JSON list of C-alpha atoms in Angstrom, two decimals:
[
{"chain": "B", "resi": 1, "resn": "MET", "atom": "CA", "xyz": [167.47, 106.97, 79.85]},
{"chain": "B", "resi": 2, "resn": "GLN", "atom": "CA", "xyz": [165.21, 109.03, 82.13]},
{"chain": "B", "resi": 3, "resn": "LYS", "atom": "CA", "xyz": [161.71, 107.66, 82.89]},
{"chain": "B", "resi": 4, "resn": "PRO", "atom": "CA", "xyz": [158.61, 109.75, 83.12]},
{"chain": "B", "resi": 5, "resn": "ALA", "atom": "CA", "xyz": [158.38, 109.38, 86.86]},
{"chain": "B", "resi": 6, "resn": "ASP", "atom": "CA", "xyz": [161.80, 110.80, 87.55]},
{"chain": "B", "resi": 7, "resn": "SER", "atom": "CA", "xyz": [160.58, 114.31, 88.37]},
{"chain": "B", "resi": 8, "resn": "LEU", "atom": "CA", "xyz": [157.46, 113.41, 90.37]},
{"chain": "B", "resi": 9, "resn": "ALA", "atom": "CA", "xyz": [159.05, 114.29, 93.66]},
{"chain": "B", "resi": 10, "resn": "GLU", "atom": "CA", "xyz": [160.31, 117.66, 92.27]},
{"chain": "B", "resi": 11, "resn": "GLU", "atom": "CA", "xyz": [156.79, 118.42, 90.91]},
{"chain": "B", "resi": 12, "resn": "PHE", "atom": "CA", "xyz": [155.21, 117.56, 94.29]},
{"chain": "B", "resi": 13, "resn": "ALA", "atom": "CA", "xyz": [157.61, 119.84, 96.06]},
{"chain": "B", "resi": 14, "resn": "ALA", "atom": "CA", "xyz": [156.72, 122.71, 93.69]},
{"chain": "B", "resi": 15, "resn": "LEU", "atom": "CA", "xyz": [152.99, 122.07, 94.02]},
{"chain": "B", "resi": 16, "resn": "SER", "atom": "CA", "xyz": [153.49, 122.06, 97.75]},
{"chain": "B", "resi": 17, "resn": "GLN", "atom": "CA", "xyz": [155.17, 125.47, 97.55]},
{"chain": "B", "resi": 18, "resn": "LEU", "atom": "CA", "xyz": [152.31, 126.70, 95.39]},
{"chain": "B", "resi": 19, "resn": "GLN", "atom": "CA", "xyz": [149.82, 125.56, 97.93]},
{"chain": "B", "resi": 20, "resn": "SER", "atom": "CA", "xyz": [151.60, 127.58, 100.61]},
{"chain": "B", "resi": 21, "resn": "LEU", "atom": "CA", "xyz": [151.66, 130.62, 98.36]},
{"chain": "B", "resi": 22, "resn": "LEU", "atom": "CA", "xyz": [147.92, 130.19, 97.78]},
{"chain": "B", "resi": 23, "resn": "GLN", "atom": "CA", "xyz": [147.31, 129.97, 101.47]},
{"chain": "B", "resi": 24, "resn": "GLN", "atom": "CA", "xyz": [149.42, 133.16, 101.92]},
{"chain": "B", "resi": 25, "resn": "GLU", "atom": "CA", "xyz": [147.33, 134.78, 99.20]},
{"chain": "B", "resi": 26, "resn": "GLN", "atom": "CA", "xyz": [144.09, 133.84, 100.90]},
{"chain": "B", "resi": 27, "resn": "THR", "atom": "CA", "xyz": [145.39, 135.36, 104.16]},
{"chain": "B", "resi": 28, "resn": "VAL", "atom": "CA", "xyz": [146.27, 138.57, 102.42]},
{"chain": "B", "resi": 29, "resn": "LEU", "atom": "CA", "xyz": [142.85, 138.65, 100.64]},
{"chain": "B", "resi": 30, "resn": "THR", "atom": "CA", "xyz": [140.87, 138.03, 103.85]},
{"chain": "B", "resi": 31, "resn": "ALA", "atom": "CA", "xyz": [142.91, 140.53, 105.89]},
{"chain": "B", "resi": 32, "resn": "GLY", "atom": "CA", "xyz": [142.53, 143.23, 103.30]},
{"chain": "B", "resi": 33, "resn": "GLN", "atom": "CA", "xyz": [146.24, 143.63, 102.81]},
{"chain": "B", "resi": 34, "resn": "ALA", "atom": "CA", "xyz": [146.12, 144.53, 99.14]},
{"chain": "B", "resi": 35, "resn": "ASP", "atom": "CA", "xyz": [149.69, 146.00, 99.24]},
{"chain": "B", "resi": 36, "resn": "ALA", "atom": "CA", "xyz": [151.07, 142.48, 99.90]},
{"chain": "B", "resi": 37, "resn": "LEU", "atom": "CA", "xyz": [149.31, 140.98, 96.81]},
{"chain": "B", "resi": 38, "resn": "PRO", "atom": "CA", "xyz": [151.78, 141.95, 94.03]},
{"chain": "B", "resi": 39, "resn": "GLU", "atom": "CA", "xyz": [154.64, 140.13, 95.70]},
{"chain": "B", "resi": 40, "resn": "VAL", "atom": "CA", "xyz": [152.54, 136.95, 96.18]},
{"chain": "B", "resi": 41, "resn": "ILE", "atom": "CA", "xyz": [151.26, 137.14, 92.62]},
{"chain": "B", "resi": 42, "resn": "ILE", "atom": "CA", "xyz": [154.78, 137.44, 91.18]},
{"chain": "B", "resi": 43, "resn": "ALA", "atom": "CA", "xyz": [155.93, 134.50, 93.21]},
{"chain": "B", "resi": 44, "resn": "LYS", "atom": "CA", "xyz": [152.94, 132.50, 92.31]},
{"chain": "B", "resi": 45, "resn": "GLY", "atom": "CA", "xyz": [153.48, 133.25, 88.52]},
{"chain": "B", "resi": 46, "resn": "ASN", "atom": "CA", "xyz": [157.18, 132.20, 88.71]},
{"chain": "B", "resi": 47, "resn": "LEU", "atom": "CA", "xyz": [156.31, 128.97, 90.50]},
{"chain": "B", "resi": 48, "resn": "ILE", "atom": "CA", "xyz": [153.55, 128.15, 88.08]},
{"chain": "B", "resi": 49, "resn": "SER", "atom": "CA", "xyz": [156.04, 128.62, 85.22]},
{"chain": "B", "resi": 50, "resn": "ASP", "atom": "CA", "xyz": [158.47, 126.21, 87.00]},
{"chain": "B", "resi": 51, "resn": "ILE", "atom": "CA", "xyz": [155.66, 123.65, 87.45]},
{"chain": "B", "resi": 52, "resn": "ALA", "atom": "CA", "xyz": [154.71, 123.92, 83.78]},
{"chain": "B", "resi": 53, "resn": "LYS", "atom": "CA", "xyz": [158.33, 123.28, 82.76]},
{"chain": "B", "resi": 54, "resn": "LEU", "atom": "CA", "xyz": [158.53, 120.23, 85.01]},
{"chain": "B", "resi": 55, "resn": "ALA", "atom": "CA", "xyz": [155.32, 118.83, 83.52]},
{"chain": "B", "resi": 56, "resn": "ASP", "atom": "CA", "xyz": [156.51, 119.57, 79.95]},
{"chain": "B", "resi": 57, "resn": "ALA", "atom": "CA", "xyz": [159.71, 117.67, 80.68]},
{"chain": "B", "resi": 58, "resn": "ARG", "atom": "CA", "xyz": [157.69, 114.71, 82.03]},
{"chain": "B", "resi": 59, "resn": "HIS", "atom": "CA", "xyz": [155.50, 114.82, 78.96]},
{"chain": "B", "resi": 60, "resn": "GLN", "atom": "CA", "xyz": [158.55, 114.72, 76.74]},
{"chain": "B", "resi": 61, "resn": "ARG", "atom": "CA", "xyz": [159.84, 111.62, 78.60]},
{"chain": "B", "resi": 62, "resn": "LEU", "atom": "CA", "xyz": [156.40, 110.07, 78.16]},
{"chain": "B", "resi": 63, "resn": "VAL", "atom": "CA", "xyz": [156.59, 110.65, 74.40]},
{"chain": "B", "resi": 64, "resn": "GLY", "atom": "CA", "xyz": [160.10, 109.16, 74.42]},
{"chain": "B", "resi": 65, "resn": "ALA", "atom": "CA", "xyz": [158.62, 106.10, 76.06]},
{"chain": "B", "resi": 66, "resn": "GLY", "atom": "CA", "xyz": [156.04, 105.74, 73.39]},
{"chain": "B", "resi": 67, "resn": "PHE", "atom": "CA", "xyz": [153.05, 107.34, 75.15]},
{"chain": "B", "resi": 68, "resn": "GLU", "atom": "CA", "xyz": [151.06, 110.55, 74.45]},
{"chain": "B", "resi": 69, "resn": "ALA", "atom": "CA", "xyz": [151.95, 113.69, 76.38]},
{"chain": "B", "resi": 70, "resn": "SER", "atom": "CA", "xyz": [149.01, 113.73, 78.76]},
{"chain": "B", "resi": 71, "resn": "GLU", "atom": "CA", "xyz": [148.06, 113.02, 82.35]},
{"chain": "B", "resi": 72, "resn": "ASN", "atom": "CA", "xyz": [146.05, 109.99, 81.23]},
{"chain": "B", "resi": 73, "resn": "SER", "atom": "CA", "xyz": [149.02, 108.60, 79.45]},
{"chain": "B", "resi": 74, "resn": "MET", "atom": "CA", "xyz": [151.08, 109.16, 82.60]},
{"chain": "B", "resi": 75, "resn": "GLN", "atom": "CA", "xyz": [148.60, 107.11, 84.50]},
{"chain": "B", "resi": 76, "resn": "SER", "atom": "CA", "xyz": [148.90, 104.34, 81.87]},
{"chain": "B", "resi": 77, "resn": "TRP", "atom": "CA", "xyz": [152.64, 104.49, 82.03]},
{"chain": "B", "resi": 78, "resn": "ILE", "atom": "CA", "xyz": [152.50, 104.31, 85.92]},
{"chain": "B", "resi": 79, "resn": "ASP", "atom": "CA", "xyz": [150.10, 101.37, 85.77]},
{"chain": "B", "resi": 80, "resn": "ARG", "atom": "CA", "xyz": [152.37, 99.41, 83.36]},
{"chain": "B", "resi": 81, "resn": "HIS", "atom": "CA", "xyz": [155.80, 100.36, 84.28]},
{"chain": "B", "resi": 82, "resn": "GLY", "atom": "CA", "xyz": [155.89, 102.35, 87.54]},
{"chain": "B", "resi": 83, "resn": "ALA", "atom": "CA", "xyz": [157.50, 100.99, 90.72]},
{"chain": "B", "resi": 84, "resn": "ALA", "atom": "CA", "xyz": [155.47, 101.11, 93.92]},
{"chain": "B", "resi": 85, "resn": "ALA", "atom": "CA", "xyz": [157.26, 104.36, 94.84]},
{"chain": "B", "resi": 86, "resn": "ASP", "atom": "CA", "xyz": [156.41, 105.91, 91.44]},
{"chain": "B", "resi": 87, "resn": "LYS", "atom": "CA", "xyz": [152.76, 104.94, 91.94]},
{"chain": "B", "resi": 88, "resn": "GLN", "atom": "CA", "xyz": [152.66, 106.49, 95.38]},
{"chain": "B", "resi": 89, "resn": "GLN", "atom": "CA", "xyz": [154.40, 109.76, 94.17]},
{"chain": "B", "resi": 90, "resn": "TRP", "atom": "CA", "xyz": [151.90, 109.96, 91.24]},
{"chain": "B", "resi": 91, "resn": "SER", "atom": "CA", "xyz": [148.94, 109.50, 93.53]},
{"chain": "B", "resi": 92, "resn": "ASP", "atom": "CA", "xyz": [150.28, 112.06, 96.00]},
{"chain": "B", "resi": 93, "resn": "LEU", "atom": "CA", "xyz": [150.92, 114.49, 93.13]},
{"chain": "B", "resi": 94, "resn": "LEU", "atom": "CA", "xyz": [147.47, 114.09, 91.74]},
{"chain": "B", "resi": 95, "resn": "GLN", "atom": "CA", "xyz": [145.97, 114.61, 95.24]},
{"chain": "B", "resi": 96, "resn": "MET", "atom": "CA", "xyz": [148.10, 117.73, 95.82]},
{"chain": "B", "resi": 97, "resn": "ALA", "atom": "CA", "xyz": [147.13, 119.10, 92.43]},
{"chain": "B", "resi": 98, "resn": "GLN", "atom": "CA", "xyz": [143.45, 118.72, 93.27]},
{"chain": "B", "resi": 99, "resn": "GLY", "atom": "CA", "xyz": [144.03, 120.54, 96.56]},
{"chain": "B", "resi": 100, "resn": "VAL", "atom": "CA", "xyz": [145.84, 123.35, 94.80]},
{"chain": "B", "resi": 101, "resn": "LYS", "atom": "CA", "xyz": [143.12, 123.63, 92.21]},
{"chain": "B", "resi": 102, "resn": "GLU", "atom": "CA", "xyz": [140.48, 123.99, 94.96]},
{"chain": "B", "resi": 103, "resn": "GLN", "atom": "CA", "xyz": [142.54, 126.55, 96.91]},
{"chain": "B", "resi": 104, "resn": "ASN", "atom": "CA", "xyz": [142.98, 128.55, 93.74]},
{"chain": "B", "resi": 105, "resn": "ARG", "atom": "CA", "xyz": [139.21, 128.41, 93.09]},
{"chain": "B", "resi": 106, "resn": "LEU", "atom": "CA", "xyz": [138.45, 129.64, 96.55]},
{"chain": "B", "resi": 107, "resn": "ASN", "atom": "CA", "xyz": [140.96, 132.50, 96.15]},
{"chain": "B", "resi": 108, "resn": "GLY", "atom": "CA", "xyz": [139.19, 133.42, 92.90]},
{"chain": "B", "resi": 109, "resn": "LEU", "atom": "CA", "xyz": [135.89, 133.63, 94.71]},
{"chain": "B", "resi": 110, "resn": "LEU", "atom": "CA", "xyz": [137.55, 135.93, 97.37]},
{"chain": "B", "resi": 111, "resn": "ILE", "atom": "CA", "xyz": [138.99, 138.16, 94.57]},
{"chain": "B", "resi": 112, "resn": "ASN", "atom": "CA", "xyz": [135.60, 138.34, 92.87]},
{"chain": "B", "resi": 113, "resn": "LYS", "atom": "CA", "xyz": [133.86, 139.25, 96.14]},
{"chain": "B", "resi": 114, "resn": "GLN", "atom": "CA", "xyz": [136.46, 141.97, 96.79]},
{"chain": "B", "resi": 115, "resn": "MET", "atom": "CA", "xyz": [135.91, 143.34, 93.32]},
{"chain": "B", "resi": 116, "resn": "GLN", "atom": "CA", "xyz": [132.13, 143.38, 93.93]},
{"chain": "B", "resi": 117, "resn": "VAL", "atom": "CA", "xyz": [132.70, 145.33, 97.15]},
{"chain": "B", "resi": 118, "resn": "ASN", "atom": "CA", "xyz": [135.02, 147.76, 95.35]},
{"chain": "B", "resi": 119, "resn": "GLN", "atom": "CA", "xyz": [132.56, 148.29, 92.51]},
{"chain": "B", "resi": 120, "resn": "GLN", "atom": "CA", "xyz": [129.66, 148.92, 94.95]},
{"chain": "B", "resi": 121, "resn": "THR", "atom": "CA", "xyz": [131.83, 151.48, 96.76]},
{"chain": "B", "resi": 122, "resn": "LEU", "atom": "CA", "xyz": [132.64, 153.19, 93.46]},
{"chain": "B", "resi": 123, "resn": "ASN", "atom": "CA", "xyz": [128.94, 153.17, 92.54]},
{"chain": "B", "resi": 124, "resn": "ILE", "atom": "CA", "xyz": [128.07, 154.88, 95.81]},
{"chain": "B", "resi": 125, "resn": "PHE", "atom": "CA", "xyz": [130.65, 157.62, 95.16]},
{"chain": "B", "resi": 126, "resn": "ALA", "atom": "CA", "xyz": [129.44, 158.04, 91.62]},
{"chain": "B", "resi": 127, "resn": "ASN", "atom": "CA", "xyz": [125.84, 158.31, 92.76]},
{"chain": "B", "resi": 128, "resn": "GLN", "atom": "CA", "xyz": [126.83, 160.92, 95.28]},
{"chain": "B", "resi": 129, "resn": "LEU", "atom": "CA", "xyz": [128.53, 162.93, 92.57]},
{"chain": "B", "resi": 130, "resn": "GLY", "atom": "CA", "xyz": [125.34, 162.67, 90.43]},
{"chain": "B", "resi": 131, "resn": "ASN", "atom": "CA", "xyz": [127.03, 162.23, 87.03]},
{"chain": "B", "resi": 132, "resn": "GLY", "atom": "CA", "xyz": [128.37, 158.80, 87.31]},
{"chain": "B", "resi": 133, "resn": "SER", "atom": "CA", "xyz": [132.08, 159.64, 86.83]},
{"chain": "B", "resi": 134, "resn": "PHE", "atom": "CA", "xyz": [134.88, 160.98, 88.94]},
{"chain": "B", "resi": 135, "resn": "TYR", "atom": "CA", "xyz": [136.97, 162.40, 86.11]},
{"chain": "B", "resi": 136, "resn": "GLY", "atom": "CA", "xyz": [136.23, 164.10, 82.86]},
{"chain": "B", "resi": 137, "resn": "PRO", "atom": "CA", "xyz": [137.89, 163.39, 79.48]},
{"chain": "B", "resi": 138, "resn": "ASN", "atom": "CA", "xyz": [140.66, 165.81, 80.40]},
{"chain": "B", "resi": 139, "resn": "GLY", "atom": "CA", "xyz": [141.56, 163.90, 83.56]},
{"chain": "B", "resi": 140, "resn": "GLN", "atom": "CA", "xyz": [140.30, 166.55, 85.86]},
{"chain": "B", "resi": 141, "resn": "SER", "atom": "CA", "xyz": [137.77, 165.82, 88.61]},
{"chain": "B", "resi": 142, "resn": "SER", "atom": "CA", "xyz": [134.27, 166.28, 87.27]},
{"chain": "B", "resi": 143, "resn": "GLY", "atom": "CA", "xyz": [132.38, 166.12, 90.63]},
{"chain": "B", "resi": 144, "resn": "ARG", "atom": "CA", "xyz": [129.63, 168.63, 90.80]},
{"chain": "B", "resi": 145, "resn": "THR", "atom": "CA", "xyz": [129.90, 171.26, 93.53]},
{"chain": "B", "resi": 146, "resn": "SER", "atom": "CA", "xyz": [127.69, 174.16, 94.45]},
{"chain": "B", "resi": 147, "resn": "ALA", "atom": "CA", "xyz": [127.26, 176.60, 91.58]},
{"chain": "B", "resi": 148, "resn": "ARG", "atom": "CA", "xyz": [127.96, 179.38, 94.04]},
{"chain": "B", "resi": 149, "resn": "LYS", "atom": "CA", "xyz": [131.45, 180.85, 93.93]},
{"chain": "B", "resi": 150, "resn": "PHE", "atom": "CA", "xyz": [133.47, 181.64, 96.95]},
{"chain": "B", "resi": 151, "resn": "GLY", "atom": "CA", "xyz": [133.04, 185.21, 98.14]},
{"chain": "B", "resi": 152, "resn": "ALA", "atom": "CA", "xyz": [129.76, 185.65, 96.25]},
{"chain": "B", "resi": 153, "resn": "VAL", "atom": "CA", "xyz": [126.43, 186.10, 97.99]}
]
């Protein structure tokens, strides 16, 4: 029978990979390399899905051991039944998860800052056009130009 701690090393490795991707994302964001973001975002999404599957499997093993499917229950299981190696892996995993959470929060701040800069730039262009929009309902540019026609005096 598998025990709840059996996948902790695999979860730690996946979180470590996620941390590396988040660092790569931060580099892309701070360097203004928006073209590289989709690849990072797709890889990040796939990895998060894998991490969720590992956590779900751990939770199922917890339930099989008579505990609730939660992180608090995992801590209880570790305290009661975990070997020294299990306890260390769980501690390392929790610490890594906290670091990943903080890195993700920082990246979110960078994304929000970039969105503000983009919005301010769009507002500047909209104000220069005078009507607040670049395109009309028909999809054509609605920027105002001189009322004078070419060739007319």
